[in-house]
Amino acid sequence: MLTMSPRHLFSLVLFLLAQAAAPAANIVLMIGEDEYKTWETLPDFAAKELKAAGHRATSIHASKENKNDFPGLGAALRDADLLFVSVRRRTPLKEQLDAVRAFLAAG
């Protein structure tokens, strides 16, 4: 059974409704938290719902060795249409945070 916080689910539902008539999106899921198990639920949701709707979803997880490191994030954001962030109590590496800022600034 898929479980996620109501806020996460609501955000994803709004996105899907807004994108219903739009072309497929490339979605990056940035995941780094210990409390809510989104490392399990979000990739499962992406596989069952987003990919089934024709979207591409890439899960980027915090490294087990360094919880502030999100390997592959910069490369994944280069052609992303949407960044979904499920991160709590992490400080991404400077180059990764810069990549997120650049993605957001690009609109």
Short mmCIF file of N, CA and C in Angstrom, two decimals:
data_model
loop_
_atom_site.label_atom_id
_atom_site.label_comp_id
_atom_site.label_asym_id
_atom_site.label_seq_id
_atom_site.Cartn_x
_atom_site.Cartn_y
_atom_site.Cartn_z
N MET A 1 0.83 -1.18 0.00
CA MET A 1 0.00 0.00 0.00
C MET A 1 0.88 1.24 0.00
N LEU A 2 0.54 2.19 -0.84
CA LEU A 2 1.30 3.43 -0.96
C LEU A 2 0.88 4.38 0.14
N THR A 3 1.85 4.87 0.92
CA THR A 3 1.54 5.87 1.95
C THR A 3 2.48 7.04 1.79
N MET A 4 1.93 8.24 1.92
CA MET A 4 2.73 9.46 1.90
C MET A 4 1.93 10.52 2.61
N SER A 5 2.59 11.57 2.99
CA SER A 5 1.89 12.62 3.72
C SER A 5 0.82 13.25 2.83
N PRO A 6 -0.24 13.74 3.43
CA PRO A 6 -1.30 14.39 2.64
C PRO A 6 -0.77 15.56 1.81
N ARG A 7 0.18 16.30 2.33
CA ARG A 7 0.73 17.44 1.60
C ARG A 7 1.44 16.97 0.33
N HIS A 8 2.24 15.91 0.44
CA HIS A 8 2.93 15.39 -0.74
C HIS A 8 1.93 14.88 -1.77
N LEU A 9 0.97 14.11 -1.30
CA LEU A 9 -0.02 13.56 -2.21
C LEU A 9 -0.82 14.66 -2.89
N PHE A 10 -1.22 15.67 -2.14
CA PHE A 10 -1.97 16.79 -2.69
C PHE A 10 -1.16 17.51 -3.77
N SER A 11 0.11 17.74 -3.50
CA SER A 11 0.97 18.41 -4.48
C SER A 11 1.07 17.60 -5.77
N LEU A 12 1.25 16.31 -5.64
CA LEU A 12 1.35 15.46 -6.82
C LEU A 12 0.04 15.40 -7.59
N VAL A 13 -1.07 15.34 -6.89
CA VAL A 13 -2.37 15.32 -7.56
C VAL A 13 -2.59 16.62 -8.32
N LEU A 14 -2.28 17.76 -7.69
CA LEU A 14 -2.41 19.05 -8.39
C LEU A 14 -1.54 19.09 -9.63
N PHE A 15 -0.34 18.59 -9.52
CA PHE A 15 0.54 18.56 -10.68
C PHE A 15 -0.06 17.71 -11.80
N LEU A 16 -0.53 16.54 -11.44
CA LEU A 16 -1.10 15.65 -12.46
C LEU A 16 -2.33 16.26 -13.13
N LEU A 17 -3.17 16.91 -12.35
CA LEU A 17 -4.34 17.57 -12.93
C LEU A 17 -3.93 18.69 -13.88
N ALA A 18 -2.95 19.46 -13.49
CA ALA A 18 -2.49 20.57 -14.32
C ALA A 18 -1.83 20.07 -15.60
N GLN A 19 -1.25 18.90 -15.55
CA GLN A 19 -0.52 18.36 -16.68
C GLN A 19 -1.35 17.42 -17.55
N ALA A 20 -2.62 17.23 -17.23
CA ALA A 20 -3.44 16.25 -17.93
C ALA A 20 -3.43 16.45 -19.44
N ALA A 21 -3.47 17.70 -19.89
CA ALA A 21 -3.50 17.96 -21.33
C ALA A 21 -2.13 18.33 -21.88
N ALA A 22 -1.15 18.40 -21.02
CA ALA A 22 0.20 18.81 -21.43
C ALA A 22 1.01 17.60 -21.87
N PRO A 23 2.10 17.85 -22.60
CA PRO A 23 2.97 16.73 -22.97
C PRO A 23 3.63 16.12 -21.74
N ALA A 24 4.17 14.94 -21.91
CA ALA A 24 4.83 14.23 -20.80
C ALA A 24 5.94 15.08 -20.20
N ALA A 25 6.06 15.00 -18.89
CA ALA A 25 7.05 15.79 -18.16
C ALA A 25 8.20 14.90 -17.69
N ASN A 26 9.35 15.53 -17.52
CA ASN A 26 10.51 14.87 -16.92
C ASN A 26 10.59 15.36 -15.48
N ILE A 27 10.32 14.48 -14.52
CA ILE A 27 10.20 14.84 -13.11
C ILE A 27 11.38 14.27 -12.34
N VAL A 28 12.03 15.13 -11.55
CA VAL A 28 13.12 14.69 -10.68
C VAL A 28 12.60 14.69 -9.25
N LEU A 29 12.74 13.56 -8.57
CA LEU A 29 12.36 13.42 -7.17
C LEU A 29 13.63 13.47 -6.34
N MET A 30 13.81 14.52 -5.57
CA MET A 30 14.98 14.68 -4.69
C MET A 30 14.56 14.21 -3.30
N ILE A 31 15.15 13.09 -2.84
CA ILE A 31 14.67 12.44 -1.62
C ILE A 31 15.80 12.33 -0.60
N GLY A 32 15.57 12.88 0.58
CA GLY A 32 16.55 12.80 1.65
C GLY A 32 15.93 13.10 2.99
N GLU A 33 15.39 12.11 3.64
CA GLU A 33 14.82 12.28 4.97
C GLU A 33 14.75 10.91 5.63
N ASP A 34 14.66 10.90 6.96
CA ASP A 34 14.63 9.65 7.70
C ASP A 34 13.29 9.36 8.36
N GLU A 35 12.40 10.35 8.35
CA GLU A 35 11.20 10.23 9.17
C GLU A 35 9.96 9.69 8.46
N TYR A 36 9.78 9.98 7.18
CA TYR A 36 8.49 9.73 6.53
C TYR A 36 8.50 8.63 5.48
N LYS A 37 9.63 8.01 5.27
CA LYS A 37 9.77 6.89 4.34
C LYS A 37 9.44 7.24 2.90
N THR A 38 9.68 8.50 2.51
CA THR A 38 9.40 8.85 1.12
C THR A 38 10.41 8.22 0.17
N TRP A 39 11.51 7.69 0.69
CA TRP A 39 12.45 6.94 -0.16
C TRP A 39 11.78 5.67 -0.69
N GLU A 40 10.73 5.21 -0.01
CA GLU A 40 9.96 4.05 -0.48
C GLU A 40 8.73 4.49 -1.27
N THR A 41 7.97 5.43 -0.71
CA THR A 41 6.67 5.76 -1.28
C THR A 41 6.74 6.57 -2.57
N LEU A 42 7.65 7.53 -2.66
CA LEU A 42 7.70 8.36 -3.86
C LEU A 42 8.15 7.59 -5.10
N PRO A 43 9.22 6.79 -5.04
CA PRO A 43 9.57 6.01 -6.23
C PRO A 43 8.46 5.03 -6.62
N ASP A 44 7.78 4.48 -5.64
CA ASP A 44 6.66 3.57 -5.93
C ASP A 44 5.53 4.33 -6.62
N PHE A 45 5.19 5.51 -6.10
CA PHE A 45 4.17 6.35 -6.72
C PHE A 45 4.57 6.73 -8.14
N ALA A 46 5.84 7.11 -8.31
CA ALA A 46 6.32 7.50 -9.65
C ALA A 46 6.17 6.34 -10.63
N ALA A 47 6.53 5.14 -10.20
CA ALA A 47 6.44 3.98 -11.10
C ALA A 47 5.00 3.64 -11.45
N LYS A 48 4.14 3.70 -10.47
CA LYS A 48 2.75 3.28 -10.68
C LYS A 48 1.89 4.36 -11.35
N GLU A 49 2.12 5.61 -11.01
CA GLU A 49 1.23 6.67 -11.47
C GLU A 49 1.86 7.58 -12.52
N LEU A 50 3.04 8.09 -12.24
CA LEU A 50 3.65 9.06 -13.15
C LEU A 50 4.10 8.41 -14.44
N LYS A 51 4.84 7.31 -14.32
CA LYS A 51 5.33 6.63 -15.53
C LYS A 51 4.17 6.05 -16.33
N ALA A 52 3.15 5.57 -15.63
CA ALA A 52 1.97 5.02 -16.31
C ALA A 52 1.25 6.11 -17.11
N ALA A 53 1.37 7.37 -16.67
CA ALA A 53 0.75 8.50 -17.36
C ALA A 53 1.66 9.05 -18.46
N GLY A 54 2.80 8.40 -18.67
CA GLY A 54 3.70 8.82 -19.74
C GLY A 54 4.81 9.76 -19.32
N HIS A 55 4.88 10.09 -18.04
CA HIS A 55 5.93 10.98 -17.55
C HIS A 55 7.20 10.19 -17.25
N ARG A 56 8.32 10.88 -17.29
CA ARG A 56 9.59 10.25 -16.90
C ARG A 56 9.92 10.73 -15.50
N ALA A 57 10.26 9.84 -14.62
CA ALA A 57 10.58 10.19 -13.23
C ALA A 57 11.95 9.63 -12.87
N THR A 58 12.77 10.49 -12.30
CA THR A 58 14.11 10.10 -11.85
C THR A 58 14.21 10.36 -10.36
N SER A 59 14.51 9.34 -9.59
CA SER A 59 14.67 9.49 -8.14
C SER A 59 16.13 9.71 -7.81
N ILE A 60 16.40 10.79 -7.11
CA ILE A 60 17.75 11.10 -6.64
C ILE A 60 17.71 11.02 -5.11
N HIS A 61 18.44 10.07 -4.56
CA HIS A 61 18.43 9.85 -3.11
C HIS A 61 19.70 10.40 -2.48
N ALA A 62 19.57 10.83 -1.23
CA ALA A 62 20.75 11.23 -0.46
C ALA A 62 21.66 10.01 -0.31
N SER A 63 22.95 10.26 -0.37
CA SER A 63 23.94 9.20 -0.22
C SER A 63 23.89 8.61 1.19
N LYS A 64 24.07 7.32 1.30
CA LYS A 64 24.12 6.69 2.62
C LYS A 64 25.36 7.11 3.40
N GLU A 65 26.45 7.37 2.69
CA GLU A 65 27.70 7.76 3.34
C GLU A 65 27.68 9.21 3.80
N ASN A 66 27.02 10.08 3.03
CA ASN A 66 26.94 11.51 3.37
C ASN A 66 25.52 11.96 3.06
N LYS A 67 24.71 12.08 4.08
CA LYS A 67 23.29 12.38 3.91
C LYS A 67 23.03 13.75 3.29
N ASN A 68 24.06 14.57 3.17
CA ASN A 68 23.92 15.88 2.54
C ASN A 68 24.28 15.86 1.05
N ASP A 69 24.69 14.71 0.56
CA ASP A 69 25.11 14.56 -0.83
C ASP A 69 24.00 13.87 -1.63
N PHE A 70 23.63 14.47 -2.76
CA PHE A 70 22.60 13.91 -3.64
C PHE A 70 23.24 13.62 -4.99
N PRO A 71 23.95 12.48 -5.10
CA PRO A 71 24.68 12.16 -6.33
C PRO A 71 23.77 12.14 -7.56
N GLY A 72 24.21 12.83 -8.60
CA GLY A 72 23.48 12.85 -9.86
C GLY A 72 22.43 13.93 -9.97
N LEU A 73 22.25 14.74 -8.93
CA LEU A 73 21.20 15.75 -8.95
C LEU A 73 21.42 16.79 -10.04
N GLY A 74 22.62 17.32 -10.15
CA GLY A 74 22.90 18.35 -11.15
C GLY A 74 22.61 17.86 -12.56
N ALA A 75 23.06 16.67 -12.87
CA ALA A 75 22.82 16.11 -14.21
C ALA A 75 21.34 15.87 -14.46
N ALA A 76 20.63 15.40 -13.44
CA ALA A 76 19.20 15.12 -13.61
C ALA A 76 18.40 16.41 -13.83
N LEU A 77 18.83 17.49 -13.22
CA LEU A 77 18.10 18.76 -13.35
C LEU A 77 18.30 19.42 -14.71
N ARG A 78 19.32 19.03 -15.44
CA ARG A 78 19.62 19.69 -16.73
C ARG A 78 18.45 19.62 -17.71
N ASP A 79 17.72 18.51 -17.71
CA ASP A 79 16.59 18.41 -18.63
C ASP A 79 15.27 18.14 -17.91
N ALA A 80 15.20 18.54 -16.64
CA ALA A 80 13.98 18.33 -15.85
C ALA A 80 12.94 19.42 -16.12
N ASP A 81 11.68 19.01 -16.05
CA ASP A 81 10.57 19.95 -16.13
C ASP A 81 10.06 20.31 -14.75
N LEU A 82 10.23 19.40 -13.80
CA LEU A 82 9.71 19.59 -12.45
C LEU A 82 10.68 18.98 -11.46
N LEU A 83 10.90 19.68 -10.36
CA LEU A 83 11.69 19.15 -9.25
C LEU A 83 10.75 19.00 -8.06
N PHE A 84 10.61 17.76 -7.58
CA PHE A 84 9.81 17.48 -6.40
C PHE A 84 10.78 17.20 -5.26
N VAL A 85 10.71 17.99 -4.19
CA VAL A 85 11.68 17.91 -3.10
C VAL A 85 11.02 17.30 -1.87
N SER A 86 11.61 16.22 -1.38
CA SER A 86 11.22 15.61 -0.13
C SER A 86 12.49 15.45 0.70
N VAL A 87 12.90 16.56 1.30
CA VAL A 87 14.17 16.62 2.02
C VAL A 87 13.92 17.26 3.38
N ARG A 88 14.50 16.67 4.40
CA ARG A 88 14.37 17.22 5.74
C ARG A 88 15.71 17.13 6.45
N ARG A 89 16.12 18.25 7.01
CA ARG A 89 17.35 18.34 7.81
C ARG A 89 18.59 17.90 7.04
N ARG A 90 18.70 18.41 5.84
CA ARG A 90 19.87 18.15 5.00
C ARG A 90 20.38 19.49 4.47
N THR A 91 21.66 19.54 4.23
CA THR A 91 22.28 20.70 3.59
C THR A 91 23.01 20.18 2.36
N PRO A 92 22.38 20.25 1.18
CA PRO A 92 23.03 19.75 -0.03
C PRO A 92 24.37 20.41 -0.27
N LEU A 93 25.25 19.68 -0.94
CA LEU A 93 26.55 20.24 -1.29
C LEU A 93 26.36 21.50 -2.12
N LYS A 94 27.33 22.42 -2.07
CA LYS A 94 27.20 23.71 -2.72
C LYS A 94 26.84 23.59 -4.20
N GLU A 95 27.53 22.71 -4.93
CA GLU A 95 27.25 22.59 -6.36
C GLU A 95 25.84 22.04 -6.61
N GLN A 96 25.35 21.20 -5.71
CA GLN A 96 24.00 20.67 -5.85
C GLN A 96 22.96 21.74 -5.51
N LEU A 97 23.22 22.51 -4.46
CA LEU A 97 22.32 23.60 -4.11
C LEU A 97 22.31 24.66 -5.20
N ASP A 98 23.46 24.92 -5.78
CA ASP A 98 23.54 25.86 -6.90
C ASP A 98 22.72 25.35 -8.10
N ALA A 99 22.75 24.04 -8.34
CA ALA A 99 21.97 23.46 -9.44
C ALA A 99 20.47 23.61 -9.18
N VAL A 100 20.06 23.43 -7.93
CA VAL A 100 18.64 23.63 -7.58
C VAL A 100 18.26 25.09 -7.76
N ARG A 101 19.10 25.99 -7.30
CA ARG A 101 18.82 27.43 -7.46
C ARG A 101 18.73 27.82 -8.92
N ALA A 102 19.63 27.31 -9.73
CA ALA A 102 19.61 27.62 -11.16
C ALA A 102 18.34 27.06 -11.81
N PHE A 103 17.95 25.87 -11.43
CA PHE A 103 16.72 25.27 -11.96
C PHE A 103 15.51 26.14 -11.61
N LEU A 104 15.43 26.57 -10.35
CA LEU A 104 14.31 27.41 -9.92
C LEU A 104 14.33 28.77 -10.60
N ALA A 105 15.52 29.34 -10.74
CA ALA A 105 15.63 30.67 -11.37
C ALA A 105 15.24 30.63 -12.85
N ALA A 106 15.43 29.47 -13.48
CA ALA A 106 15.10 29.34 -14.90
C ALA A 106 13.59 29.30 -15.12
N GLY A 107 12.85 29.06 -14.05
CA GLY A 107 11.39 29.05 -14.16
C GLY A 107 10.92 27.75 -14.63
#
